[in-house]
């Protein structure tokens, strides 16, 4: 069995308990999986809505919080979509379940593979368990212990690697090919992107049209899916991605006009420690983003502290990066529009690590 970077996912097959069977899949029959693969290269708002149907009753419809203190600090009405309350503690469950639920019964029986620093790992492991499948997950040796333990707790087999010397994607592809597993990429796949976009869909359904939306960028799946959903629901909305200064691959790529690879980032935001954007996510973000803001690790720490002290929520560093951009004035919105949405992407952090960062 040959496995491409998009994996042997098919737009046909069982929808699982979350929605109706998908007889046609998203909008295109070709794409990253190769011509005729059945894997689309375009993601439409209809794809996001279809993902939302599949996720109904499976994923949490996470809360949207507001804070008068935050509004007064930044001078705008801010609505925070809190994906730290999602299953597995992060938005990643949305895309993982949407992708795994589309596999055929035969492929589910063989199992799935994924590579991730933690949140996608947990998401695929849980999605596989929910759908009666098994998961093999490639994780870096320095992944937070809380994320490794949670992934194992969902029943996954974990294969470790050194993120600074080994190619995680190549290792996952090799395992998938050898064992006949379906590879579920962390971000660069249409079904994953469409699933992630349901976070922005829910946010704007609850708040009504927003003037701007800020979201973290790692590989770009959350931002790409959110941009597809938000621009459909709120034409004219300004889309701002946020990266750590040390992990500015999308910022550099947009400036260059093509994907750029940087050294593996060293940042406290481990969920955003990505060396290059995905080909598919970059194409969407290049088309729909207004700009990318960069934040320092210290600004991320300050945002985590603000979220804990004033909002009473715990975020992991990546989960707080969009809030950091807003609090530090790095949002690249001049003038600041009156109604802003912001995605808190996750809260997977161990107590010891949280206290260390807050010290």
Tab-separated table of C-alpha atoms in Angstrom:
chain	number	residue	atom	x	y	z
A	1	UNK	CA	0.000	0.000	0.000
A	2	UNK	CA	1.372	3.418	-0.974
A	3	UNK	CA	0.606	6.339	1.320
A	4	UNK	CA	0.752	9.941	0.121
A	5	UNK	CA	1.118	12.976	2.421
A	6	UNK	CA	-2.655	13.256	2.424
A	7	UNK	CA	-3.193	9.614	3.236
A	8	UNK	CA	-5.575	7.120	1.732
A	9	UNK	CA	-8.654	8.937	2.966
A	10	UNK	CA	-11.733	8.645	0.838
A	11	UNK	CA	-14.733	10.961	0.669
A	12	UNK	CA	-16.949	7.905	0.753
A	13	UNK	CA	-17.658	5.634	3.665
A	14	UNK	CA	-19.405	5.761	7.007
A	15	UNK	CA	-20.073	9.059	8.675
A	16	UNK	CA	-20.048	7.486	12.103
A	17	UNK	CA	-22.561	8.618	14.679
A	18	UNK	CA	-22.025	12.277	13.875
A	19	UNK	CA	-23.751	12.630	10.547
A	20	UNK	CA	-25.042	11.201	7.301
A	21	UNK	CA	-22.950	9.183	4.896
A	22	UNK	CA	-20.901	11.311	2.527
A	23	UNK	CA	-21.701	10.153	-0.975
A	24	UNK	CA	-19.871	12.821	-2.911
A	25	UNK	CA	-17.346	14.357	-0.514
A	26	UNK	CA	-16.217	17.970	-0.738
A	27	UNK	CA	-16.114	20.037	-3.837
A	28	UNK	CA	-13.349	18.522	-5.946
A	29	UNK	CA	-12.439	15.005	-6.959
A	30	UNK	CA	-8.745	15.728	-7.239
A	31	UNK	CA	-6.174	17.357	-5.024
A	32	UNK	CA	-3.303	16.561	-2.706
A	33	UNK	CA	-4.051	12.881	-2.993
A	34	UNK	CA	-3.383	13.000	-6.726
A	35	UNK	CA	-5.689	13.135	-9.722
A	36	UNK	CA	-8.633	10.836	-9.270
A	37	UNK	CA	-7.767	10.114	-5.627
A	38	UNK	CA	-11.160	11.328	-4.447
A	39	UNK	CA	-9.421	13.790	-2.125
A	40	UNK	CA	-10.331	17.408	-2.895
A	41	UNK	CA	-7.881	20.263	-3.154
A	42	UNK	CA	-10.500	22.916	-2.446
A	43	UNK	CA	-12.312	23.455	0.822
A	44	UNK	CA	-15.648	25.244	0.701
A	45	UNK	CA	-18.048	26.479	3.322
A	46	UNK	CA	-20.269	23.510	2.476
A	47	UNK	CA	-17.422	21.218	3.532
A	48	UNK	CA	-17.215	22.978	6.897
A	49	UNK	CA	-20.968	22.667	7.381
A	50	UNK	CA	-20.797	18.982	6.485
A	51	UNK	CA	-18.039	18.539	9.067
A	52	UNK	CA	-20.227	20.296	11.634
A	53	UNK	CA	-23.006	17.778	10.985
A	54	UNK	CA	-20.594	14.888	11.491
A	55	UNK	CA	-19.342	16.389	14.741
A	56	UNK	CA	-22.794	17.024	16.204
A	57	UNK	CA	-23.146	15.003	19.378
A	58	UNK	CA	-19.492	13.937	19.233
A	59	UNK	CA	-17.432	17.113	19.653
A	60	UNK	CA	-18.267	19.670	22.327
A	61	UNK	CA	-19.823	22.955	21.276
A	62	UNK	CA	-17.308	24.931	23.302
A	63	UNK	CA	-18.186	28.114	25.190
A	64	UNK	CA	-17.607	31.653	23.970
A	65	UNK	CA	-16.386	33.877	26.791
A	66	UNK	CA	-16.308	37.652	27.111
A	67	UNK	CA	-14.464	39.798	29.641
A	68	UNK	CA	-15.161	43.438	30.421
A	69	UNK	CA	-11.618	43.689	31.754
A	70	UNK	CA	-10.190	42.472	28.450
A	71	UNK	CA	-12.514	44.712	26.449
A	72	UNK	CA	-11.403	47.745	28.447
A	73	UNK	CA	-7.724	46.844	28.082
A	74	UNK	CA	-7.782	46.540	24.307
A	75	UNK	CA	-10.618	48.928	23.451
A	76	UNK	CA	-12.846	46.456	21.634
A	77	UNK	CA	-15.539	43.857	22.261
A	78	UNK	CA	-13.727	40.504	22.316
A	79	UNK	CA	-15.309	37.062	22.018
A	80	UNK	CA	-13.096	34.111	22.952
A	81	UNK	CA	-13.900	30.678	21.517
A	82	UNK	CA	-12.519	28.361	24.190
A	83	UNK	CA	-11.300	25.200	22.505
A	84	UNK	CA	-9.397	24.329	25.670
A	85	UNK	CA	-12.771	22.865	26.707
A	86	UNK	CA	-12.952	20.663	23.606
A	87	UNK	CA	-12.515	16.903	23.817
A	88	UNK	CA	-8.788	16.112	24.233
A	89	UNK	CA	-8.395	19.712	25.395
A	90	UNK	CA	-7.881	21.276	21.964
A	91	UNK	CA	-9.524	22.082	18.625
A	92	UNK	CA	-7.689	19.178	16.982
A	93	UNK	CA	-10.455	16.690	17.760
A	94	UNK	CA	-12.681	18.418	15.213
A	95	UNK	CA	-10.453	17.736	12.222
A	96	UNK	CA	-9.285	14.327	13.373
A	97	UNK	CA	-12.793	12.985	13.860
A	98	UNK	CA	-14.028	14.463	10.596
A	99	UNK	CA	-11.195	12.719	8.746
A	100	UNK	CA	-11.302	9.358	10.516
A	101	UNK	CA	-15.104	9.146	10.281
A	102	UNK	CA	-14.836	9.173	6.478
A	103	UNK	CA	-12.700	6.034	6.245
A	104	UNK	CA	-14.184	2.821	4.920
A	105	UNK	CA	-15.017	0.014	7.370
A	106	UNK	CA	-12.120	-1.964	5.896
A	107	UNK	CA	-9.653	0.850	6.540
A	108	UNK	CA	-10.981	1.442	10.035
A	109	UNK	CA	-10.345	-2.233	10.733
A	110	UNK	CA	-6.711	-1.852	9.642
A	111	UNK	CA	-6.161	1.290	11.714
A	112	UNK	CA	-4.803	4.810	11.397
A	113	UNK	CA	-1.473	6.575	11.854
A	114	UNK	CA	-0.574	10.160	12.703
A	115	UNK	CA	2.379	12.330	13.654
A	116	UNK	CA	2.069	15.136	16.169
A	117	UNK	CA	3.683	16.962	19.066
A	118	UNK	CA	0.638	16.171	21.154
A	119	UNK	CA	-2.815	17.572	20.433
A	120	UNK	CA	-3.375	15.931	17.042
A	121	UNK	CA	-1.939	12.751	18.542
A	122	UNK	CA	-4.595	12.711	21.242
A	123	UNK	CA	-7.298	13.698	18.782
A	124	UNK	CA	-6.566	10.884	16.330
A	125	UNK	CA	-6.206	8.371	19.157
A	126	UNK	CA	-9.609	9.323	20.576
A	127	UNK	CA	-11.294	9.495	17.164
A	128	UNK	CA	-9.968	6.032	16.326
A	129	UNK	CA	-11.226	4.649	19.623
A	130	UNK	CA	-14.650	6.250	19.154
A	131	UNK	CA	-14.941	4.690	15.693
A	132	UNK	CA	-13.708	1.236	16.682
A	133	UNK	CA	-10.281	1.561	15.093
A	134	UNK	CA	-6.705	1.610	16.413
A	135	UNK	CA	-4.047	4.309	16.184
A	136	UNK	CA	-0.257	4.386	15.874
A	137	UNK	CA	1.112	7.837	16.713
A	138	UNK	CA	4.585	9.242	15.992
A	139	UNK	CA	5.469	11.767	18.723
A	140	UNK	CA	8.661	13.721	19.497
A	141	UNK	CA	10.656	12.609	22.509
A	142	UNK	CA	10.271	16.059	24.083
A	143	UNK	CA	6.480	16.167	23.849
A	144	UNK	CA	4.917	17.276	27.131
A	145	UNK	CA	4.396	14.272	29.387
A	146	UNK	CA	0.749	15.204	29.834
A	147	UNK	CA	0.171	14.875	26.088
A	148	UNK	CA	2.059	11.577	25.814
A	149	UNK	CA	0.165	10.090	28.753
A	150	UNK	CA	-3.190	11.242	27.398
A	151	UNK	CA	-2.474	9.790	23.948
A	152	UNK	CA	-1.523	6.450	25.472
A	153	UNK	CA	-4.610	6.648	27.654
A	154	UNK	CA	-6.797	6.703	24.549
A	155	UNK	CA	-5.279	3.366	23.559
A	156	UNK	CA	-2.753	4.486	20.940
A	157	UNK	CA	0.604	2.878	20.251
A	158	UNK	CA	3.266	5.595	20.506
A	159	UNK	CA	6.454	5.692	18.434
A	160	UNK	CA	8.980	8.278	19.647
A	161	UNK	CA	11.470	10.338	17.587
A	162	UNK	CA	13.900	13.259	17.937
A	163	UNK	CA	12.254	16.306	16.360
A	164	UNK	CA	15.635	17.941	15.669
A	165	UNK	CA	17.218	15.020	13.792
A	166	UNK	CA	14.415	12.851	12.402
A	167	UNK	CA	11.690	13.428	9.805
A	168	UNK	CA	8.423	12.675	11.563
A	169	UNK	CA	6.345	12.676	8.395
A	170	UNK	CA	8.681	10.193	6.701
A	171	UNK	CA	8.584	7.929	9.738
A	172	UNK	CA	4.789	8.038	9.885
A	173	UNK	CA	4.538	7.349	6.142
A	174	UNK	CA	6.828	4.357	6.528
A	175	UNK	CA	4.773	2.941	9.392
A	176	UNK	CA	1.531	3.524	7.507
A	177	UNK	CA	2.841	1.748	4.415
A	178	UNK	CA	4.300	-1.180	6.330
A	179	UNK	CA	1.181	-1.762	8.419
A	180	UNK	CA	-1.544	-0.729	5.979
A	181	UNK	CA	-2.671	2.201	8.108
A	182	UNK	CA	-4.500	5.320	6.930
A	183	UNK	CA	-2.339	8.365	7.587
A	184	UNK	CA	-4.245	11.279	9.144
A	185	UNK	CA	-2.085	14.406	8.643
A	186	UNK	CA	-2.060	17.023	11.423
A	187	UNK	CA	-3.173	19.879	9.187
A	188	UNK	CA	-2.600	19.541	5.440
A	189	UNK	CA	-5.690	17.599	4.447
A	190	UNK	CA	-9.089	18.918	3.316
A	191	UNK	CA	-11.145	16.871	5.781
A	192	UNK	CA	-8.911	17.933	8.663
A	193	UNK	CA	-9.078	21.591	7.616
A	194	UNK	CA	-12.859	21.494	7.191
A	195	UNK	CA	-13.231	19.983	10.647
A	196	UNK	CA	-11.078	22.673	12.236
A	197	UNK	CA	-13.193	25.327	10.541
A	198	UNK	CA	-16.197	24.320	12.621
A	199	UNK	CA	-14.718	26.228	15.583
A	200	UNK	CA	-15.085	29.532	13.721
A	201	UNK	CA	-18.468	28.428	12.376
A	202	UNK	CA	-19.781	27.934	15.912
A	203	UNK	CA	-18.203	31.173	17.117
A	204	UNK	CA	-19.887	33.354	14.506
A	205	UNK	CA	-23.177	31.475	14.768
A	206	UNK	CA	-23.199	32.510	18.428
A	207	UNK	CA	-21.834	36.059	18.183
A	208	UNK	CA	-23.129	37.190	14.815
A	209	UNK	CA	-20.817	38.863	12.274
A	210	UNK	CA	-17.399	39.889	13.568
A	211	UNK	CA	-15.012	42.523	12.251
A	212	UNK	CA	-11.857	40.468	12.793
A	213	UNK	CA	-10.812	36.987	13.864
A	214	UNK	CA	-7.452	36.044	15.387
A	215	UNK	CA	-6.283	32.436	15.553
A	216	UNK	CA	-2.966	30.651	16.103
A	217	UNK	CA	-1.012	29.215	13.185
A	218	UNK	CA	1.112	26.101	13.484
A	219	UNK	CA	0.713	24.098	10.313
A	220	UNK	CA	-2.160	26.381	9.361
A	221	UNK	CA	-5.156	24.039	9.502
A	222	UNK	CA	-7.124	25.913	12.166
A	223	UNK	CA	-6.473	29.243	10.477
A	224	UNK	CA	-7.337	27.934	7.009
A	225	UNK	CA	-10.555	26.256	8.099
A	226	UNK	CA	-11.532	29.265	10.192
A	227	UNK	CA	-10.894	31.588	7.262
A	228	UNK	CA	-13.115	29.526	4.964
A	229	UNK	CA	-15.946	29.569	7.507
A	230	UNK	CA	-15.563	33.136	8.747
A	231	UNK	CA	-15.301	34.810	5.354
A	232	UNK	CA	-18.457	33.003	4.259
A	233	UNK	CA	-20.416	34.010	7.352
A	234	UNK	CA	-19.012	37.525	7.744
A	235	UNK	CA	-17.916	38.997	4.401
A	236	UNK	CA	-15.303	41.674	4.996
A	237	UNK	CA	-14.001	40.116	8.197
A	238	UNK	CA	-10.256	40.584	8.703
A	239	UNK	CA	-8.382	37.341	9.288
A	240	UNK	CA	-5.240	37.581	11.418
A	241	UNK	CA	-3.015	34.586	12.033
A	242	UNK	CA	-0.607	34.511	14.961
A	243	UNK	CA	2.754	32.743	15.183
A	244	UNK	CA	5.558	32.710	17.769
A	245	UNK	CA	8.527	34.799	16.687
A	246	UNK	CA	10.731	31.704	16.565
A	247	UNK	CA	8.205	29.826	14.425
A	248	UNK	CA	7.416	32.392	11.748
A	249	UNK	CA	7.258	30.021	8.771
A	250	UNK	CA	3.853	31.200	7.536
A	251	UNK	CA	4.807	34.858	8.021
A	252	UNK	CA	7.923	34.308	5.898
A	253	UNK	CA	6.055	32.191	3.370
A	254	UNK	CA	3.387	34.816	2.773
A	255	UNK	CA	6.078	37.466	2.354
A	256	UNK	CA	7.930	35.270	-0.149
A	257	UNK	CA	4.804	34.234	-2.031
A	258	UNK	CA	5.553	30.525	-1.619
A	259	UNK	CA	6.059	28.048	1.243
A	260	UNK	CA	9.318	28.624	3.109
A	261	UNK	CA	11.041	26.149	5.431
A	262	UNK	CA	12.763	27.403	8.579
A	263	UNK	CA	14.855	25.528	11.168
A	264	UNK	CA	12.705	23.578	13.614
A	265	UNK	CA	11.530	26.317	16.013
A	266	UNK	CA	12.553	26.406	19.650
A	267	UNK	CA	9.642	28.049	21.437
A	268	UNK	CA	7.487	27.428	24.489
A	269	UNK	CA	4.577	27.128	22.032
A	270	UNK	CA	5.273	23.482	21.183
A	271	UNK	CA	2.009	23.170	19.265
A	272	UNK	CA	3.283	25.831	16.858
A	273	UNK	CA	6.819	24.465	16.483
A	274	UNK	CA	6.388	23.826	12.763
A	275	UNK	CA	9.137	24.313	10.184
A	276	UNK	CA	6.928	24.935	7.133
A	277	UNK	CA	3.257	25.481	6.329
A	278	UNK	CA	1.323	22.815	4.503
A	279	UNK	CA	0.894	23.201	0.763
A	280	UNK	CA	-2.880	23.211	1.070
A	281	UNK	CA	-3.079	25.351	4.188
A	282	UNK	CA	-0.649	27.854	2.701
A	283	UNK	CA	-2.762	28.211	-0.437
A	284	UNK	CA	-5.899	28.924	1.569
A	285	UNK	CA	-4.191	31.280	3.992
A	286	UNK	CA	-2.435	33.127	1.186
A	287	UNK	CA	-5.838	33.791	-0.354
A	288	UNK	CA	-7.869	34.617	2.756
A	289	UNK	CA	-5.558	36.016	5.449
A	290	UNK	CA	-5.052	39.727	5.902
A	291	UNK	CA	-1.807	39.370	7.841
A	292	UNK	CA	0.188	37.320	10.339
A	293	UNK	CA	1.202	38.710	13.731
A	294	UNK	CA	4.297	37.526	15.595
A	295	UNK	CA	4.511	37.248	19.381
A	296	UNK	CA	7.403	36.537	21.730
A	297	UNK	CA	7.516	33.736	24.271
A	298	UNK	CA	7.340	36.351	27.041
A	299	UNK	CA	4.170	37.799	25.511
A	300	UNK	CA	2.684	34.307	25.362
A	301	UNK	CA	3.516	33.782	29.041
A	302	UNK	CA	1.825	37.079	29.896
A	303	UNK	CA	-1.285	36.036	27.980
A	304	UNK	CA	-1.377	32.681	29.783
A	305	UNK	CA	-1.166	34.530	33.096
A	306	UNK	CA	-3.951	36.927	32.086
A	307	UNK	CA	-6.167	34.030	31.005
A	308	UNK	CA	-5.603	32.290	34.324
A	309	UNK	CA	-5.939	35.318	36.595
A	310	UNK	CA	-8.737	37.243	34.865
A	311	UNK	CA	-10.582	34.725	32.676
A	312	UNK	CA	-10.110	31.790	35.076
A	313	UNK	CA	-9.016	29.413	32.327
A	314	UNK	CA	-5.823	27.439	31.763
A	315	UNK	CA	-4.263	27.571	28.321
A	316	UNK	CA	-1.201	25.944	26.854
A	317	UNK	CA	1.296	28.344	25.223
A	318	UNK	CA	-0.005	27.792	21.684
A	319	UNK	CA	-3.546	28.243	22.926
A	320	UNK	CA	-2.714	31.703	24.257
A	321	UNK	CA	-0.803	33.070	21.264
A	322	UNK	CA	-3.767	34.850	19.660
A	323	UNK	CA	-4.640	36.427	23.000
A	324	UNK	CA	-0.982	37.445	23.323
A	325	UNK	CA	-1.141	39.279	20.004
A	326	UNK	CA	-4.187	41.210	21.152
A	327	UNK	CA	-2.837	42.093	24.598
A	328	UNK	CA	0.603	43.072	23.279
A	329	UNK	CA	-0.814	45.202	20.475
A	330	UNK	CA	0.746	43.013	17.783
A	331	UNK	CA	-2.576	42.244	16.121
A	332	UNK	CA	-1.818	44.354	13.010
A	333	UNK	CA	-5.312	45.874	13.135
A	334	UNK	CA	-5.192	49.651	12.742
A	335	UNK	CA	-7.568	51.009	13.816
A	336	UNK	CA	-8.800	48.220	16.069
A	337	UNK	CA	-12.302	47.224	14.905
A	338	UNK	CA	-15.161	47.136	17.415
A	339	UNK	CA	-15.981	43.378	17.447
A	340	UNK	CA	-13.198	40.799	17.509
A	341	UNK	CA	-13.245	37.009	17.698
A	342	UNK	CA	-10.328	35.064	19.093
A	343	UNK	CA	-9.709	31.326	19.280
A	344	UNK	CA	-8.114	29.877	22.403
A	345	UNK	CA	-6.911	26.761	20.635
A	346	UNK	CA	-6.056	24.465	23.539
A	347	UNK	CA	-5.285	23.906	27.187
A	348	UNK	CA	-3.104	20.807	27.255
A	349	UNK	CA	-0.358	21.580	29.708
A	350	UNK	CA	0.833	19.750	32.797
A	351	UNK	CA	0.697	21.450	36.173
A	352	UNK	CA	4.472	21.412	36.617
A	353	UNK	CA	5.051	22.986	33.203
A	354	UNK	CA	2.348	25.592	33.771
A	355	UNK	CA	3.864	26.609	37.106
A	356	UNK	CA	7.331	26.710	35.543
A	357	UNK	CA	6.158	29.101	32.819
A	358	UNK	CA	4.282	31.265	35.314
A	359	UNK	CA	7.231	31.542	37.728
